[in-house]
mmCIF file of C-alpha atoms and ligand atoms in Angstrom:
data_model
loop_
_atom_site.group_PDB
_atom_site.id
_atom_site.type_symbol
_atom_site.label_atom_id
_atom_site.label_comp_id
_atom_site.label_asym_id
_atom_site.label_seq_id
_atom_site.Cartn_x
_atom_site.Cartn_y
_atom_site.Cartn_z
ATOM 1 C CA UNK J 1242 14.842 -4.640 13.749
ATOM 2 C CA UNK J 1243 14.763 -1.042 12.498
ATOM 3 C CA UNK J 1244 12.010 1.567 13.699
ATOM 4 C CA UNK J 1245 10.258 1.572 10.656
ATOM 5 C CA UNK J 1246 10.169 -0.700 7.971
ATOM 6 C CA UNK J 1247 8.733 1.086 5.100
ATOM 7 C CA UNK J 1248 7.423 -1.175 1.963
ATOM 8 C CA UNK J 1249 6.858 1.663 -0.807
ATOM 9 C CA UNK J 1250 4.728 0.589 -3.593
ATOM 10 C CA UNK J 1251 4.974 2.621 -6.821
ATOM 11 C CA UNK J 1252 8.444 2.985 -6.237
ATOM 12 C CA UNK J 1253 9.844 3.816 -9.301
ATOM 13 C CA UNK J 1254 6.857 6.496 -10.295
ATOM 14 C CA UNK J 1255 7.293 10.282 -9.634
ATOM 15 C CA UNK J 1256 6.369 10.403 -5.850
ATOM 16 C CA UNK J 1257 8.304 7.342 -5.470
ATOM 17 C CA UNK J 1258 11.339 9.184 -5.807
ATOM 18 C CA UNK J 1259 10.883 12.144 -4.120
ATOM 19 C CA UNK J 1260 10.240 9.789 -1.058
ATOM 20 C CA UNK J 1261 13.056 7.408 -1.653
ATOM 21 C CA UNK J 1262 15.504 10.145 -1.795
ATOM 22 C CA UNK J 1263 13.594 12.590 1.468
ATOM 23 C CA UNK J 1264 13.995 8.975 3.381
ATOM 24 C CA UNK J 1265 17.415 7.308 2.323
ATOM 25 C CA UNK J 1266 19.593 7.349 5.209
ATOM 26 C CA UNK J 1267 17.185 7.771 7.861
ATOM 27 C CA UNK J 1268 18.455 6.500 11.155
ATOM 28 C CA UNK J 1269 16.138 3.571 11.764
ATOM 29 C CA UNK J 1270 14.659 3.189 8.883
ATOM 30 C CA UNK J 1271 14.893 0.630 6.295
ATOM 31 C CA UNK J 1272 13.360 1.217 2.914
ATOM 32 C CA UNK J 1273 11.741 -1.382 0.259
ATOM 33 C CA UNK J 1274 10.885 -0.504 -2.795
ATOM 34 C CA UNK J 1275 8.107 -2.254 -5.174
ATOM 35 C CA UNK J 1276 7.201 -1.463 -8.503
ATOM 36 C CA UNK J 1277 5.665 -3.181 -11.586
ATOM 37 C CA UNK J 1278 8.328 -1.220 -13.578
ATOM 38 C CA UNK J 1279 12.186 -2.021 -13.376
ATOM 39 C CA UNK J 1280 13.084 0.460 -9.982
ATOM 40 C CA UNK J 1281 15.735 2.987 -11.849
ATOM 41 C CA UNK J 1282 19.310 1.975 -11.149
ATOM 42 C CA UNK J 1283 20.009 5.421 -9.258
ATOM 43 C CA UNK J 1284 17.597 4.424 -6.081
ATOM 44 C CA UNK J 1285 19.091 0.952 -5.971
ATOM 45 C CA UNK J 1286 21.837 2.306 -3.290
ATOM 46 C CA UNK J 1287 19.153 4.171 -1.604
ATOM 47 C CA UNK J 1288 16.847 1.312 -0.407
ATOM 48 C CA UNK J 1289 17.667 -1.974 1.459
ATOM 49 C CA UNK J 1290 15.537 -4.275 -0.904
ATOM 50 C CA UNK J 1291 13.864 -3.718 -4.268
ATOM 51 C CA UNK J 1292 11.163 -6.000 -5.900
ATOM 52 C CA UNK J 1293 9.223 -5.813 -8.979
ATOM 53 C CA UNK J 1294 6.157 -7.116 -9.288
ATOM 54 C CA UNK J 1295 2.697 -6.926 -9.170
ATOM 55 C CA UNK J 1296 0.121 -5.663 -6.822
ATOM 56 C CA UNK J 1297 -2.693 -7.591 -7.652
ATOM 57 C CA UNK J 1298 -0.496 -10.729 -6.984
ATOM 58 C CA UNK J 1299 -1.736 -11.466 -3.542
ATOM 59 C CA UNK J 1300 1.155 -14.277 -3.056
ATOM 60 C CA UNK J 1301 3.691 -11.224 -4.390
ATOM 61 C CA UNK J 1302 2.699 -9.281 -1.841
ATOM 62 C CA UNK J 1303 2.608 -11.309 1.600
ATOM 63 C CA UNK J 1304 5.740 -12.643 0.221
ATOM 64 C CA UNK J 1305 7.225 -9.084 0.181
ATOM 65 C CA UNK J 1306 5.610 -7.927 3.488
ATOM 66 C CA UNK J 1307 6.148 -11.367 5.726
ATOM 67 C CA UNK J 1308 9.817 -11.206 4.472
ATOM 68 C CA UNK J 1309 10.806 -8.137 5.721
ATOM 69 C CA UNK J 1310 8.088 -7.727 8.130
ATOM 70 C CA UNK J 1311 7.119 -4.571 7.105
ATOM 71 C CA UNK J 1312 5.479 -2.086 9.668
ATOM 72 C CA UNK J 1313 4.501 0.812 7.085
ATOM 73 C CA UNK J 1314 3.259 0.942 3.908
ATOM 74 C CA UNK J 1315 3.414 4.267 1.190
ATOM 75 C CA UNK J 1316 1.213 3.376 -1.089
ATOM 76 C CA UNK J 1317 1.577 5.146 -4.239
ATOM 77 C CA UNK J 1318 1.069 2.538 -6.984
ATOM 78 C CA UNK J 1319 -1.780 3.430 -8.864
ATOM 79 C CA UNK J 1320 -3.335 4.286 -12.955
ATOM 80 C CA UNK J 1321 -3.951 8.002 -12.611
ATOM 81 C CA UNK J 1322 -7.354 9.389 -14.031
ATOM 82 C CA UNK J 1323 -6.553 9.337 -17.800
ATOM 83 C CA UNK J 1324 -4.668 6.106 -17.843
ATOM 84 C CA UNK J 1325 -8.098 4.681 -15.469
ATOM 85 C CA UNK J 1326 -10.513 6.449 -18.262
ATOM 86 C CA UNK J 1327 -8.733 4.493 -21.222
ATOM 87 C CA UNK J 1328 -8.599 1.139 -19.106
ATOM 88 C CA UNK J 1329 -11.248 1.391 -16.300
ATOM 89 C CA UNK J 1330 -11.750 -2.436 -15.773
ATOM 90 C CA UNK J 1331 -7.881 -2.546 -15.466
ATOM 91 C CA UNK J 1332 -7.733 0.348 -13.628
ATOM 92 C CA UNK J 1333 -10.158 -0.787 -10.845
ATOM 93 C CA UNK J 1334 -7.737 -3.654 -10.818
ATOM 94 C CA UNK J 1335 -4.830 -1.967 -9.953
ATOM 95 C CA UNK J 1336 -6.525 0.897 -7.545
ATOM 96 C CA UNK J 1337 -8.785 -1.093 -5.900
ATOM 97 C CA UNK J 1338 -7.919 -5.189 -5.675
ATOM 98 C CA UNK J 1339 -4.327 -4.225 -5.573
ATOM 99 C CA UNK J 1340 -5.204 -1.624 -2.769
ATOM 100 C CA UNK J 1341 -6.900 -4.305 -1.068
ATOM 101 C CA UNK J 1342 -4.352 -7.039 -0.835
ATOM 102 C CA UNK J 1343 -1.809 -4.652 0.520
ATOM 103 C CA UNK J 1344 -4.202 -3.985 3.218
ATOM 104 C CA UNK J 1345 -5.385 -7.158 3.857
ATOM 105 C CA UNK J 1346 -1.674 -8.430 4.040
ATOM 106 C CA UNK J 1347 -1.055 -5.632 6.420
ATOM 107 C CA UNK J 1348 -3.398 -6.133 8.539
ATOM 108 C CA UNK J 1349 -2.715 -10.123 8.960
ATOM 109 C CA UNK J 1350 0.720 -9.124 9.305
ATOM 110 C CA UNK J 1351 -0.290 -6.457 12.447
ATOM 111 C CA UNK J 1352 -2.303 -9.041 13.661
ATOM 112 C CA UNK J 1353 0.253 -11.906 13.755
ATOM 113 C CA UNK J 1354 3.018 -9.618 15.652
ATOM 114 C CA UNK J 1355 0.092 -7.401 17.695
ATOM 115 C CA UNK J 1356 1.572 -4.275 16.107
ATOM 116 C CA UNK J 1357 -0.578 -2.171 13.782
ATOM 117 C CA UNK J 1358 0.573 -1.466 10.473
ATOM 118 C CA UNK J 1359 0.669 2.160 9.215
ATOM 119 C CA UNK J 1360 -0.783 2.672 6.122
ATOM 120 C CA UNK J 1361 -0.277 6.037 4.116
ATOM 121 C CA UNK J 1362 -2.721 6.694 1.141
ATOM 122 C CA UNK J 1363 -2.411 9.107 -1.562
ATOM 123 C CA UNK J 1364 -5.661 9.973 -2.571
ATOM 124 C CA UNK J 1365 -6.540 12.743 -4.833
ATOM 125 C CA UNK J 1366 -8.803 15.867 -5.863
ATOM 126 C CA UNK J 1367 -10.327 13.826 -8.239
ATOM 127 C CA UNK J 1368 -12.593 12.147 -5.310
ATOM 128 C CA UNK J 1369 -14.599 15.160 -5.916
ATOM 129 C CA UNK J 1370 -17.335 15.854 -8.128
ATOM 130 C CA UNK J 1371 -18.383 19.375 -8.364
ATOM 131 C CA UNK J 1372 -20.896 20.973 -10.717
ATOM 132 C CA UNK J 1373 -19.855 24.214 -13.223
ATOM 133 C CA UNK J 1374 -22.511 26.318 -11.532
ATOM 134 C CA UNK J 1375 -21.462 25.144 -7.783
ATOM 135 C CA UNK J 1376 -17.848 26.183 -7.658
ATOM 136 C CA UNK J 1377 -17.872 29.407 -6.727
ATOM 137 C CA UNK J 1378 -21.035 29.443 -4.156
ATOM 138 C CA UNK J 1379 -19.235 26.276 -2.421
ATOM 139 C CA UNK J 1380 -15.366 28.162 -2.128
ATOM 140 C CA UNK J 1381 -12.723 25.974 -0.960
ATOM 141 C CA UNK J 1382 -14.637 22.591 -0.806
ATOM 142 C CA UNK J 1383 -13.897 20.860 2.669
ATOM 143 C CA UNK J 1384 -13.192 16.867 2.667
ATOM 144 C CA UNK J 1385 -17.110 16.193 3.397
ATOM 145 C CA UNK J 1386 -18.461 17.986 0.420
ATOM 146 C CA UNK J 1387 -19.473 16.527 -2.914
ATOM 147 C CA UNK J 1388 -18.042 13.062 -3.064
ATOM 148 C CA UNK J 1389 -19.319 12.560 -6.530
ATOM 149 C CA UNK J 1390 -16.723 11.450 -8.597
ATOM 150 C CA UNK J 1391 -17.539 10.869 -12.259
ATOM 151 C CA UNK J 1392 -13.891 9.002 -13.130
ATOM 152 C CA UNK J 1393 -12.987 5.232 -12.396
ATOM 153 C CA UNK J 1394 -9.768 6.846 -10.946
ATOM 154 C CA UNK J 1395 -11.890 9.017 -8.119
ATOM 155 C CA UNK J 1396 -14.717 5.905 -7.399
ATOM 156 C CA UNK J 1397 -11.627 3.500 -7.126
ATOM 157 C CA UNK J 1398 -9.781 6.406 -4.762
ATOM 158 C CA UNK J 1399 -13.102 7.192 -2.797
ATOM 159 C CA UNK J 1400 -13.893 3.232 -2.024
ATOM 160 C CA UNK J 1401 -10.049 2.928 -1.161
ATOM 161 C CA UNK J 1402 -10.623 5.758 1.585
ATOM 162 C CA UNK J 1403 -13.697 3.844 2.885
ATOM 163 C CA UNK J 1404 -12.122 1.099 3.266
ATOM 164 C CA UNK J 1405 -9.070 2.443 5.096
ATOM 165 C CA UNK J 1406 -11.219 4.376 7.392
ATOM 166 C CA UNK J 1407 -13.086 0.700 7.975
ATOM 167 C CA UNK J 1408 -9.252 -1.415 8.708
ATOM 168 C CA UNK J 1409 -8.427 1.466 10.802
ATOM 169 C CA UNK J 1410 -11.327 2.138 12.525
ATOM 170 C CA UNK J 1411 -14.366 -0.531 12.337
ATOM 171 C CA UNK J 1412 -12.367 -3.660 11.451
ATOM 172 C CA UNK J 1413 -13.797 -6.678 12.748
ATOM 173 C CA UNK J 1414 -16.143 -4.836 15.360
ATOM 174 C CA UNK J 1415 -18.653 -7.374 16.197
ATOM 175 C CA UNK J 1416 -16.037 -9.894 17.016
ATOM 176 C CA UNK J 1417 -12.548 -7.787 17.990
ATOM 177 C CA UNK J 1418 -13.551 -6.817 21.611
ATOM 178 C CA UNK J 1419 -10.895 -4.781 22.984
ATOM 179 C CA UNK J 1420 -7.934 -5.555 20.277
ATOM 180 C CA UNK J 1421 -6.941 -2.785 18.376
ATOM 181 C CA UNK J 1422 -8.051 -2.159 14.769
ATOM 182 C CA UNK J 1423 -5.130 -3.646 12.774
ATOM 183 C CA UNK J 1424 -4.306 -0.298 10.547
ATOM 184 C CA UNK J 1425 -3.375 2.712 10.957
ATOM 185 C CA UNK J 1426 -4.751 4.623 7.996
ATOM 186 C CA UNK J 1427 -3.682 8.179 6.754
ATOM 187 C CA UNK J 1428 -4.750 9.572 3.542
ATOM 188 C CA UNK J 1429 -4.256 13.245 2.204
ATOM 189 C CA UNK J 1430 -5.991 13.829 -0.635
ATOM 190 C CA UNK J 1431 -3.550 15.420 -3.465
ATOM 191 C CA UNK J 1432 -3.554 18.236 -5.757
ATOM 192 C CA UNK J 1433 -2.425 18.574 -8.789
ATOM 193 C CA UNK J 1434 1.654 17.412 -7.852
ATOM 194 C CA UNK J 1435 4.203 19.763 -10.262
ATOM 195 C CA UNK J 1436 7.853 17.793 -10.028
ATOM 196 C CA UNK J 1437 10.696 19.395 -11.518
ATOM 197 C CA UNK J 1438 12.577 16.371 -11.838
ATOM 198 C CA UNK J 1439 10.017 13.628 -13.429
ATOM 199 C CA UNK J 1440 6.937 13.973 -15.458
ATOM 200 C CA UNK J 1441 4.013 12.676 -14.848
ATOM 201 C CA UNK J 1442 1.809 9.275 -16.738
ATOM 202 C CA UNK J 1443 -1.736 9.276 -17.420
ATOM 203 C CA UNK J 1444 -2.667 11.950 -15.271
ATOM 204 C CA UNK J 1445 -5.352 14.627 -16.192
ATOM 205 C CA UNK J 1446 -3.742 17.815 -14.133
ATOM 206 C CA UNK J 1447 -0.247 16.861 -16.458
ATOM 207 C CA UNK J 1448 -0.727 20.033 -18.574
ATOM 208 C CA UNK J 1449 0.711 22.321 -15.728
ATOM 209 C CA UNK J 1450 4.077 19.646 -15.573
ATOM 210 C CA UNK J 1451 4.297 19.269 -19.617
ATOM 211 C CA UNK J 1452 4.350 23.274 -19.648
ATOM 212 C CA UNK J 1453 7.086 24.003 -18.049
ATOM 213 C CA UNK J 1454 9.564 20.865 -18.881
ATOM 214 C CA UNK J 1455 8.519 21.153 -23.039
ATOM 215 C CA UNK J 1456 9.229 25.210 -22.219
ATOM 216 C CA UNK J 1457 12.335 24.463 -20.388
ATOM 217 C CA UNK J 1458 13.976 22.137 -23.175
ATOM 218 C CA UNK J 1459 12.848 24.918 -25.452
ATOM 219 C CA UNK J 1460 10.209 22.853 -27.367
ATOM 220 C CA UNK J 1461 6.664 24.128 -28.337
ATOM 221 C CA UNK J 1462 3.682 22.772 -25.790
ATOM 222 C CA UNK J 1463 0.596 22.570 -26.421
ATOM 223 C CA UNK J 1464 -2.442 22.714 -23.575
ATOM 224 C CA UNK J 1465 -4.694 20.093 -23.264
ATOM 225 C CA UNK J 1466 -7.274 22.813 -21.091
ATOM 226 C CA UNK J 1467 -8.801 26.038 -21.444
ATOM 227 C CA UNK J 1468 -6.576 28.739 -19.869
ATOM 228 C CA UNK J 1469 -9.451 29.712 -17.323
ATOM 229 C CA UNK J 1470 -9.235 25.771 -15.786
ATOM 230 C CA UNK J 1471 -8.525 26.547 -12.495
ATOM 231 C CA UNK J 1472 -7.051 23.731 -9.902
ATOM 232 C CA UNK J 1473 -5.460 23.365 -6.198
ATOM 233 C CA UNK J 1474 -1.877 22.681 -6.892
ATOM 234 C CA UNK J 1475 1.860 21.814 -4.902
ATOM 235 C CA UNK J 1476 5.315 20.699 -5.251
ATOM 236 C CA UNK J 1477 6.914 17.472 -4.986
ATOM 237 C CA UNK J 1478 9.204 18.559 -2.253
ATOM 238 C CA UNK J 1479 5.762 20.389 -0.429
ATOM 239 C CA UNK J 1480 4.104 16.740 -1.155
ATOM 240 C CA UNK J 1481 6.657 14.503 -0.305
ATOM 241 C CA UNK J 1482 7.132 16.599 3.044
ATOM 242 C CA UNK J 1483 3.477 16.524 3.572
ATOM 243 C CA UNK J 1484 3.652 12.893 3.625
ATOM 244 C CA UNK J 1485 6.316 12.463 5.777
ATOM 245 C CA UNK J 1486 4.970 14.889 8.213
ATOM 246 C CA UNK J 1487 1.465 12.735 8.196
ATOM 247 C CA UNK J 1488 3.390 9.208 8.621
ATOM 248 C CA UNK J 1489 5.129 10.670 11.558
ATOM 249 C CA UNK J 1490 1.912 12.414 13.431
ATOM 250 C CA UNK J 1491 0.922 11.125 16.631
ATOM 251 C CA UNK J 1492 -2.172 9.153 16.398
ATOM 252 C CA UNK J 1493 -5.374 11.481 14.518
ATOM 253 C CA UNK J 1494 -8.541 11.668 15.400
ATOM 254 C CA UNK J 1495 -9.573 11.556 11.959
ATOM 255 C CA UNK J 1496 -8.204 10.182 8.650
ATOM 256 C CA UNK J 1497 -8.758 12.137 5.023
ATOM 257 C CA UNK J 1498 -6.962 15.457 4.878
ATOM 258 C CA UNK J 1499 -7.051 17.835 2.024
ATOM 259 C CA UNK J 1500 -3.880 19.330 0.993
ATOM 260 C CA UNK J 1501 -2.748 22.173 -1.131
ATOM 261 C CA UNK J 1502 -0.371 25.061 -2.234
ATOM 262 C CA UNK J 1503 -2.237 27.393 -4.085
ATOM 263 C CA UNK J 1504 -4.953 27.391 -6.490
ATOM 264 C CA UNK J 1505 -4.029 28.686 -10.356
ATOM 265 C CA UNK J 1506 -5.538 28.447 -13.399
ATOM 266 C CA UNK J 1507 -3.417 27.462 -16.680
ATOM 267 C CA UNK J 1508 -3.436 30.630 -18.022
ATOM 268 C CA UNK J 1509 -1.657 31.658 -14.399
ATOM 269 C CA UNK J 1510 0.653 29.097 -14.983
ATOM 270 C CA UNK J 1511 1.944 29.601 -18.823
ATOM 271 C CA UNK J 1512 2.245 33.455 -18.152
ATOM 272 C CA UNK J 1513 4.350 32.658 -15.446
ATOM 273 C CA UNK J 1514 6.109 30.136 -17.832
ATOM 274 C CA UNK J 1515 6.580 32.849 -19.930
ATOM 275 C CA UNK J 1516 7.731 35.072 -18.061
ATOM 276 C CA UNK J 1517 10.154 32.715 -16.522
ATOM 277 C CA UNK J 1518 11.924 31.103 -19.960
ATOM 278 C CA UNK J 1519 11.361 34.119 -22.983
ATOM 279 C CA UNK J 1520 10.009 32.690 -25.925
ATOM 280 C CA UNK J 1521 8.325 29.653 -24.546
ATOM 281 C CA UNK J 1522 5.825 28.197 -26.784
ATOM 282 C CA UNK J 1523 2.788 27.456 -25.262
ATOM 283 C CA UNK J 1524 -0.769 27.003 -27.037
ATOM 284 C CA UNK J 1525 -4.326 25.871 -25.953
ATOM 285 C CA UNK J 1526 -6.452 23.134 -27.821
ATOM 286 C CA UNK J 1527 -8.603 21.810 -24.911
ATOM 287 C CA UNK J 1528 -9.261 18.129 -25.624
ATOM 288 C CA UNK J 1529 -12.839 17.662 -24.801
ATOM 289 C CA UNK J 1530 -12.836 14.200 -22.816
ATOM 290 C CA UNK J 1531 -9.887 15.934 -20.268
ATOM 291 C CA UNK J 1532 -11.311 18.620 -19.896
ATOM 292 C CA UNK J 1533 -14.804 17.641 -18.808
ATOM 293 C CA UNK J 1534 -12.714 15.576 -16.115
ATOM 294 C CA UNK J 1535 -10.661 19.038 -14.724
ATOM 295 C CA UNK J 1536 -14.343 20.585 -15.168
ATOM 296 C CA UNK J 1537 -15.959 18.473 -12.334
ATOM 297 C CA UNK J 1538 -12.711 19.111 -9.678
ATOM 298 C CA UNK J 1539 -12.455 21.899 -7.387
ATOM 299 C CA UNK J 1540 -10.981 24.668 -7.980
ATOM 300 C CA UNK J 1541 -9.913 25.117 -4.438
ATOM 301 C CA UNK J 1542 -9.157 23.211 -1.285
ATOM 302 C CA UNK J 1543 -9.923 23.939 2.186
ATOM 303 C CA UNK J 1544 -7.049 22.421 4.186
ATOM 304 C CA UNK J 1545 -7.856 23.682 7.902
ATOM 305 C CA UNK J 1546 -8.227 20.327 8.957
ATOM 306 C CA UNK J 1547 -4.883 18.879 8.265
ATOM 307 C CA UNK J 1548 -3.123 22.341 9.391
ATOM 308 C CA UNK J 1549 -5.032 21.587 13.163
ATOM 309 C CA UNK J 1550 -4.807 17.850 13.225
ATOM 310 C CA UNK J 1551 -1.208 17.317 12.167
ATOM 311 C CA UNK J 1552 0.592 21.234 11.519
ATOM 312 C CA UNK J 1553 0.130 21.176 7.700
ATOM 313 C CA UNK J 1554 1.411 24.294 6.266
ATOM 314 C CA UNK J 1555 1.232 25.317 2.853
ATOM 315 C CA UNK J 1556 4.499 26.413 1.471
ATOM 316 C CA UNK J 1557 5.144 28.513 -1.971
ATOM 317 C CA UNK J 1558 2.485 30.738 -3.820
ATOM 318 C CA UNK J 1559 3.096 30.177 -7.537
ATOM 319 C CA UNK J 1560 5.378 32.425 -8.058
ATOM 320 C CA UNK J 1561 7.750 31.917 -5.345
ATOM 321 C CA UNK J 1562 7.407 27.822 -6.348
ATOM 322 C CA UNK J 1563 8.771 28.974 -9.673
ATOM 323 C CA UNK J 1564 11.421 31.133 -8.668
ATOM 324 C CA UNK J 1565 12.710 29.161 -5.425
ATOM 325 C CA UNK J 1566 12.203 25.658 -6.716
ATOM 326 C CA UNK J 1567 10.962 25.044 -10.610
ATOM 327 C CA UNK J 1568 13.434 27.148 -12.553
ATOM 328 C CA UNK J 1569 16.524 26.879 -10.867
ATOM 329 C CA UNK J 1570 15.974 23.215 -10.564
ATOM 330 C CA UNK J 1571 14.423 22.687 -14.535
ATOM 331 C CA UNK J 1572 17.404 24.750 -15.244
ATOM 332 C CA UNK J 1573 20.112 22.827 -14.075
ATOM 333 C CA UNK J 1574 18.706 19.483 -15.144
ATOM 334 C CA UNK J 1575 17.834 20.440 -18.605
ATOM 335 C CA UNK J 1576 21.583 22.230 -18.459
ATOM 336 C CA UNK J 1577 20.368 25.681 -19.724
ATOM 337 C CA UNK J 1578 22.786 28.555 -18.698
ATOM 338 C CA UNK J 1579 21.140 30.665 -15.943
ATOM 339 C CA UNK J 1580 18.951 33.560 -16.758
ATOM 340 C CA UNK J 1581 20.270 36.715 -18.046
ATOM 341 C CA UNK J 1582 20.525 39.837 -16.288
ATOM 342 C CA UNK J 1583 17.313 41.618 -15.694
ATOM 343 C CA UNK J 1584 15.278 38.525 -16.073
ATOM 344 C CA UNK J 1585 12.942 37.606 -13.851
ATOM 345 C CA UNK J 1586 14.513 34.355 -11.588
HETATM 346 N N1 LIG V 3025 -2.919 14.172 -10.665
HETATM 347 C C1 LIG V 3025 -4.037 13.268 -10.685
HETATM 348 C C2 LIG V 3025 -4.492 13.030 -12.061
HETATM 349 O O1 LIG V 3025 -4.371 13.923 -12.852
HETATM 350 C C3 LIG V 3025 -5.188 13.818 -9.903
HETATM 351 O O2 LIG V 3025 -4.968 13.577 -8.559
HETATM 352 O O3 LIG V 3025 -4.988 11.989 -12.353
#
């Protein structure tokens, strides 16, 4: 049997690949992909087994995870926070029930070879709820601090950390006596994620990703936030590394971990845009119902726990993300010639 076998759900969404690629042709490891959506034809090669289907199908699941007796899980499925807001009955579904069945499964399937299953959680900003007049007095909010999310997509994330921390910590704990908890649960809570490859569905921090890949086909965007919105931000190669750096950490004293790039607002970010492709068209008619979403979020992370715990470290500010990753890399896949002379690259 391979080192790790790594069942990872969302497979075909934008994380999804940047992991599938970062992992494909590890040395011991063996990669299986679930989605609800047909897994694009390009990963195929890249994984040992794909399966579509559907996380809230408990029988789905232990079939997938008993089959190939997974030891890992990168659990990425999930309705972001304007997809939950539009569907929040649905999206409780998804996020939370199908959360829970891959856990549960995991954790029968740790218990029936005595080998704990490692669990990796994306959770999210948006676990946060922080008031107007508090952001600046609080500063970079730490992963203790206002837990007050007002969107089904932070409750369902929130609950979904609680009951990690309870599988990998508490499970059982009247009854266990010495056995081990049956998961090993490790959840960084995201920023805003900016991909130059894929875009985005149904999140609320999309604005920043429809900027630059509308700019960089040379079509007109418009902003669904005021340019002073301000959010913690990275990159899918900074996230995808993150969460390979996580999964591989010896075993943590603790479980949540903020994580984070920089913090910009979206004025920062279409100036740079700007700059960056000449004659990008970029406007700003803040949709009311998204914006009072970005409005409760922090503005800034503090991330000094992950950095001690497991060597986080922060890579680009946002202008050396645009000029060492976003351009060249928007540039070549939207096949526009490279910058002329003088520009700024
Ligand atoms: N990117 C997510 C969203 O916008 C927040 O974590 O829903």
């Amino acid at each position: 049997m391979s080192d790790r076998t790594i069942l990872i759900t969302g497979a075909a969404g934008e994380i999804g690949h940047g992991l599938i690629n970062a992992l494909a042709g590890q040395p011991g490891v063996r990669l299986i992909a679930m989605d609800l959506r047909e897994v694009p034809e390009e990963l195929h090669h890249k994984v040992d087994s794909v399966h579509q289907g559907d996380i809230c199908d408990r029988a789905f699941i232990e079939h997938v995870i008993s089959l190939h007796r997974v030891n890992e899980v990168m659990h990425l499925a999930a309705l972001l926070s304007t997809s939950a807001e539009r569907a929040p009955e649905q999206a409780h579904e998804v996020n939370v029930q199908g959360t829970f069945n891959l856990m549960r499964t995991a954790a029968e399937q740790a218990q029936a070879y005595d080998e704990p299953v490692r669990f990796i959680f994306p959770s999210t900003i948006a676990i946060y709820g922080v008031e107007p007049s508090e952001k600046d007095e609080l500063g970079p909010i730490r992963e203790f601090q206002a837990l007050r999310p007002i969107t089904m997509y932070g409750a369902n994330k929130l609950y979904c950390e609680a009951m990690g921390r309870y599988y990998g910590r508490y499970y059982r704990s009247i009854t266990r006596g010495d056995r081990r908890p049956p998961i090993d649960f490790r959840c960084l809570r995201l920023p805003g994620i900016i991909s130059a490859d894929t875009l985005p569905v149904g999140g609320t921090s999309d604005y920043v990703p429809e900027m630059i890949h509308a700019s960089a086909r040379g079509e007109a965007c418009v902003c669904f936030v005021r340019p002073d919105t301000s959010l913690p931000w990275m990159m899918m190669p900074e996230c995808v590394e993150a969460i390979l750096k996580l999964a591989k950490a010896p075993p943590l004293a603790r479980c949540v971990y903020n994580v984070a790039s920089f913090s910009a607002t979206a004025g920062e970010f279409a100036e740079a845009v700007q700059r960056h492709f000449p004659g990008a068209e970029l406007s700003f008619e803040p949709h009311a119902g998204r914006q009072s979403l970005v409005d409760t979020w922090p503005a800034d992370v503090d991330c000094l726990r992950a950095r001690e715990d497991w060597g986080y470290e922060p890579q680009w500010t946002l202008e050396q993300a645009m000029t060492q990753y976003i351009v060249p890399t928007v540039r070549a896949r939207y096949g526009q010639a490279p910058a002329p002379e003088g520009a700024i690259t």
